[in-house]
Amino acid sequence: MNSARVFFRGGLLAYKALFNFKQTAVYIPTMLISPAFQILFFAYLGRYSGLADDNFFVVGNAIQATAIGCIYGMVLLLGNERQFDTFSAVIATSTRRGALYFGRAVLPIANGIVVTTFVLCTSVLLLDFRMPATALPAFGIVVLVSAVSCAMFGLTLGALALRLKDIWIISNLSYTLMLLLCGANVRPAVLPGWLHAISSCLPLTHGIEAARKVADGAALSQVAGLIGIEALIGGVYALLGYALLRLFEAGDRRGATLITV
Amino acid sequence: MSVIEADGLRRSYRTSTGVLRRRTHEIEAVRGVSFTIDKGELFGLLGPNGAGKTTTIKMLTTLLLPTAGTGRVLGYDVATETARVRASIGYVFGGDRGLYERLNALDNLRYFADLYAVEPRIQRKRIAEVLDIVGLSGRERERVEGYSRGMRQRLHIARGLLHDPPVIFLDEPTIGVDPVGSRELRTTIAALSAAGKTILLTTHYMFEADALCDRVGIIAKGQLLAQGSPAELKARVADRTVVEIEAHAVTADAVEKLRRIPGVVAVTLDERDDGQLLRVQSASGLELTQTILARLGDARVGRIATREPTLEDAYVDVVTQGTRS
Ligand SMILES: Nc1ncnc2c1ncn2[C@@H]1O[C@H](COP(=O)(O)OP(=O)(O)OP(=O)(O)O)[C@@H](O)[C@H]1O
Ligand SMILES: [Mg+2]
């Protein structure tokens, strides 16, 4: 019961407290306009080079856009505890850590889905992006699973951000790497072997592949395997991120590195 | 049964310096500190900067593991039974950091009320109560960003009281708070103590310790040098007299010379905005004022007063004796 409050209301308050982009004047340009332009950029690049049609870039970048909410959200919601020196006050409470840490993912996931929905709508208006209405439920499921999985990757990055005293390098670097590696604009198959290997361990890669198939008319059952792998990757990062946070918490008590007050 | 128990607590920090040839060395911050605090007692931990007060509190509040020794709160081991300890203590640290700046006070308290598992149906009432206790009622909808230091300090205290813990740790609760505010906070702390809370407090203000504490412990360089009631500690120096001299341009050399006067036990020199305050403790019955003035050299001298020793003098005595040996 208390865990549910910590998870939902705590997650919401943490978002209000720690998310840097929540004011409208910042949110609109960074969370909405910038990813919309990213899609336009790649779609026109695709038209110019004749490599692929609008759908390829729109679907790829729309799923990739969840990373804006999920990666930045999670890294800020955990890493910013250091900026305010609030972490020791938080861990001095006896609250359940599962509810505490995973609750922080709720708003970033919602935010990722909002961004994806927004850029899909703008693509319908500004580009030749079309998707059968019947594909929408399956597409929605792919977006949801991808966003959750990406947020769990964000949990791992957030744990590192807390430890490495950095929020911007970690989030910017991961976002940019994912843009290259997750298949939003470049098919992973054309990447060199080692990059391809990294790509298949990242969230979104399988989600993007599934989303493209669904947009092309595939049924949910035909992409169940891809969705399953995407969920599995999310699960692994969830465990890893949680384990790191607990490990750092314990390391803190031994070494007093996170605690600064 | 004692509520807070420190038994031979030790803690060292490892720090490293240098980039190419990294050298690590250990700082022994707390070196075998033992004390017990009974139920309802208000215990003050006094000591100079870097003495190990905060480190001791962090060990007792489960935030740091002791390198050796044990700590217990309500019988629970602070190293192993962390969840039990955390649920029954409030921890208030001094300073103006450690709050969610972008939230208002109400949301800060709501968040921590959830983390401390305060029951939802009593949360609203409890938050109003703690706001009232620390005197922040009416300001709770303002963002912490705009709070003054003293207001932040009050919010820290409010946060530590949310779950109505039986045991409270207060690390310099009045630091940065104006005189009237400090007095109000002392009243608050006294009221908590009167309500039966067991409290461990650190402070640099001796009059505060004297006014509030049932017992105090004096710690320097990681060791507990003395403990007892303020009256007992003052008794240590009851046979002394203190000469206080307002002065300008007293040199370290002159202070050394004063220390060598027979009968003088302790000399301190505080730098103040409007000059210096020289305090010379000596055995009572000696008329030392003229001898002291003769050894001050070129220093300019203002008001001179002779008075009975206070807790501060006892503290100075303990710390100078302790750090000399
Ligand atoms: N995280 C840390 N890493 C390394 N050394 C530390 C750390 N925290 C404290 N110390 C050292 O441990 C010693 C005791 O520090 P502590 O903060 O406990 O003192 P204190 O009595 O609270 O002092 P103050 O009155 O200034 O608050 C000091 O020498 C300090 O430099
Ligand atoms: Mg301290």
Coordinates of C-alpha atoms in Angstrom, one line a residue, chain A residues 29-234:
Chain A
P29 CA 11.6 23.0 -27.8
T30 CA 13.6 20.1 -26.3
M31 CA 11.0 17.4 -26.0
L32 CA 8.7 18.1 -28.9
I33 CA 10.2 20.4 -31.6
S34 CA 13.7 19.0 -31.6
P35 CA 12.6 15.3 -32.1
A36 CA 10.1 16.5 -34.8
F37 CA 12.9 18.2 -36.6
Q38 CA 15.1 15.1 -36.2
I39 CA 12.5 13.2 -38.2
L40 CA 12.2 15.8 -40.9
F41 CA 16.0 15.9 -41.1
F42 CA 16.4 12.2 -41.7
A43 CA 13.3 11.8 -43.9
Y44 CA 14.5 14.6 -46.3
L45 CA 18.0 13.1 -46.2
G46 CA 16.4 9.8 -47.2
R47 CA 14.4 11.4 -50.0
Y48 CA 17.5 13.2 -51.2
S49 CA 19.7 10.2 -51.2
G50 CA 17.0 7.8 -52.3
L51 CA 17.9 5.3 -49.7
A52 CA 14.5 4.6 -48.1
D53 CA 11.0 6.0 -48.0
D54 CA 9.5 8.3 -45.4
N55 CA 8.0 5.4 -43.4
F56 CA 11.4 3.9 -42.7
F57 CA 12.7 7.1 -41.1
V58 CA 9.5 8.2 -39.4
V59 CA 8.9 4.9 -37.6
G60 CA 12.5 4.5 -36.7
N61 CA 12.9 8.0 -35.3
A62 CA 9.5 7.9 -33.6
I63 CA 10.4 4.9 -31.5
Q64 CA 13.9 6.3 -31.0
A65 CA 12.2 9.5 -29.7
T66 CA 11.0 7.6 -26.5
A67 CA 14.7 7.7 -25.6
I68 CA 14.4 11.5 -25.1
G69 CA 11.9 11.0 -22.3
C70 CA 13.3 7.8 -21.0
I71 CA 17.0 8.3 -21.0
Y72 CA 17.1 12.0 -20.0
G73 CA 14.3 11.4 -17.6
M74 CA 15.9 8.6 -15.7
V75 CA 19.4 10.0 -15.7
L76 CA 18.1 13.3 -14.4
L77 CA 15.7 11.8 -11.8
L78 CA 18.5 9.8 -10.3
G79 CA 21.7 11.8 -11.1
N80 CA 20.2 15.1 -9.9
E81 CA 19.9 13.7 -6.4
R82 CA 23.6 14.5 -6.2
Q83 CA 23.2 18.1 -7.3
F84 CA 20.8 18.8 -4.5
D85 CA 22.6 16.5 -2.0
T86 CA 19.3 14.8 -1.3
F87 CA 20.4 11.3 -1.8
S88 CA 21.5 10.7 1.8
A89 CA 18.2 12.0 3.1
V90 CA 16.4 9.6 0.8
I91 CA 18.4 6.5 1.8
A92 CA 18.2 7.4 5.4
T93 CA 14.5 6.4 5.2
S94 CA 13.4 2.8 5.4
T95 CA 11.3 3.0 2.3
R96 CA 11.2 0.0 -0.1
R97 CA 13.9 0.5 -2.7
G98 CA 12.0 -1.3 -5.5
A99 CA 9.1 1.2 -5.2
L100 CA 11.5 4.1 -4.8
Y101 CA 13.7 3.4 -7.8
F102 CA 11.2 1.9 -10.3
G103 CA 8.7 4.5 -9.4
R104 CA 11.0 7.1 -10.9
A105 CA 10.4 5.4 -14.3
V106 CA 6.7 6.1 -14.5
L107 CA 6.8 9.7 -15.7
P108 CA 9.8 9.2 -18.0
I109 CA 7.9 6.4 -19.7
A110 CA 4.7 8.5 -20.0
N111 CA 6.8 11.3 -21.3
G112 CA 8.5 9.1 -23.9
I113 CA 5.2 7.9 -25.2
V114 CA 3.9 11.5 -25.4
V115 CA 7.0 12.5 -27.5
T116 CA 6.5 9.5 -29.8
T117 CA 2.8 10.2 -30.3
F118 CA 3.6 13.9 -31.0
V119 CA 6.2 13.2 -33.7
L120 CA 4.0 10.6 -35.3
C121 CA 1.2 13.1 -35.6
T122 CA 3.5 15.8 -37.1
S123 CA 4.8 13.2 -39.5
V124 CA 1.3 12.5 -40.8
L125 CA 0.9 16.2 -41.4
L126 CA 4.3 17.1 -42.8
L127 CA 5.5 13.9 -44.5
D128 CA 4.2 11.0 -46.5
F129 CA 3.8 8.9 -43.4
R130 CA 0.8 6.5 -43.6
M131 CA -0.1 3.6 -41.4
P132 CA -3.3 1.5 -41.5
A133 CA -5.6 2.3 -38.6
T134 CA -5.9 -1.4 -37.9
A135 CA -2.2 -1.4 -37.1
L136 CA -2.6 1.1 -34.3
P137 CA -3.2 -1.2 -31.3
A138 CA -0.2 -3.4 -32.1
F139 CA 1.9 -0.3 -32.8
G140 CA 0.8 1.0 -29.4
I141 CA 2.0 -2.1 -27.7
V142 CA 5.4 -1.9 -29.4
V143 CA 5.8 1.7 -28.3
L144 CA 4.9 0.9 -24.7
V145 CA 7.3 -2.1 -24.5
S146 CA 10.1 -0.1 -26.1
A147 CA 9.6 2.9 -23.8
V148 CA 9.6 0.6 -20.7
S149 CA 12.7 -1.2 -21.9
C150 CA 14.4 2.1 -22.7
A151 CA 13.6 3.5 -19.3
M152 CA 15.2 0.4 -17.6
F153 CA 18.3 1.1 -19.6
G154 CA 17.9 4.7 -18.3
L155 CA 17.8 3.3 -14.8
T156 CA 21.2 1.7 -15.3
L157 CA 22.6 4.9 -16.8
G158 CA 21.0 6.9 -13.9
A159 CA 22.8 4.7 -11.4
L160 CA 26.0 5.4 -13.1
A161 CA 25.2 9.1 -13.3
L162 CA 24.8 9.1 -9.5
R163 CA 28.1 7.4 -9.0
L164 CA 30.1 9.2 -11.7
K165 CA 28.8 12.7 -10.6
D166 CA 27.7 13.4 -14.2
I167 CA 24.4 13.8 -15.8
W168 CA 25.0 15.4 -19.2
I169 CA 27.9 13.4 -20.7
I170 CA 26.2 10.1 -19.8
S171 CA 22.8 11.1 -21.2
N172 CA 24.0 12.9 -24.3
L173 CA 26.5 10.2 -25.2
S174 CA 23.9 7.4 -24.8
Y175 CA 21.3 9.2 -26.7
T176 CA 23.6 9.9 -29.7
L177 CA 25.0 6.3 -29.7
M178 CA 21.5 5.0 -29.7
L179 CA 20.6 7.2 -32.7
L180 CA 23.4 5.4 -34.6
L181 CA 23.1 1.9 -33.2
C182 CA 19.4 1.2 -32.7
G183 CA 18.4 1.1 -36.3
A184 CA 16.4 4.3 -36.4
N185 CA 18.2 5.5 -39.5
V186 CA 20.8 2.9 -40.3
R187 CA 20.0 -0.8 -40.6
P188 CA 22.1 -2.6 -37.9
A189 CA 23.0 -5.2 -40.5
V190 CA 25.2 -2.7 -42.3
L191 CA 27.2 -1.8 -39.2
P192 CA 30.6 -3.4 -38.5
G193 CA 30.3 -6.7 -36.5
W194 CA 31.2 -5.3 -33.1
L195 CA 28.8 -2.3 -33.4
H196 CA 26.1 -4.7 -34.6
A197 CA 26.7 -6.8 -31.5
I198 CA 26.3 -3.8 -29.2
S199 CA 23.2 -2.8 -31.1
S200 CA 21.5 -6.0 -30.4
C201 CA 22.1 -5.6 -26.7
L202 CA 20.5 -2.1 -26.6
P203 CA 16.9 -1.3 -26.0
L204 CA 14.8 0.0 -29.0
T205 CA 16.7 -2.0 -31.6
H206 CA 14.2 -4.8 -31.7
G207 CA 11.3 -2.5 -30.9
I208 CA 12.1 -0.4 -34.0
E209 CA 12.3 -3.5 -36.2
A210 CA 8.9 -4.7 -34.8
A211 CA 7.4 -1.3 -35.3
R212 CA 8.4 -1.1 -39.0
K213 CA 6.8 -4.5 -39.6
V214 CA 3.6 -3.6 -37.8
A215 CA 3.4 -0.3 -39.8
D216 CA 3.8 -2.4 -42.9
G217 CA 0.8 -4.4 -41.9
A218 CA 2.2 -7.4 -39.9
A219 CA 0.0 -8.8 -37.2
L220 CA 1.0 -8.7 -33.6
S221 CA 1.7 -12.4 -33.5
Q222 CA 4.2 -12.0 -36.3
V223 CA 6.3 -9.6 -34.2
A224 CA 5.8 -11.3 -30.9
G225 CA 9.3 -12.7 -30.9
L226 CA 10.9 -9.2 -31.4
I227 CA 8.6 -7.7 -28.8
G228 CA 9.7 -10.5 -26.4
I229 CA 13.4 -9.8 -27.0
E230 CA 12.8 -6.1 -26.5
A231 CA 11.0 -6.9 -23.2
L232 CA 13.8 -9.3 -22.1
I233 CA 16.5 -6.7 -22.8
G234 CA 14.4 -4.2 -20.6

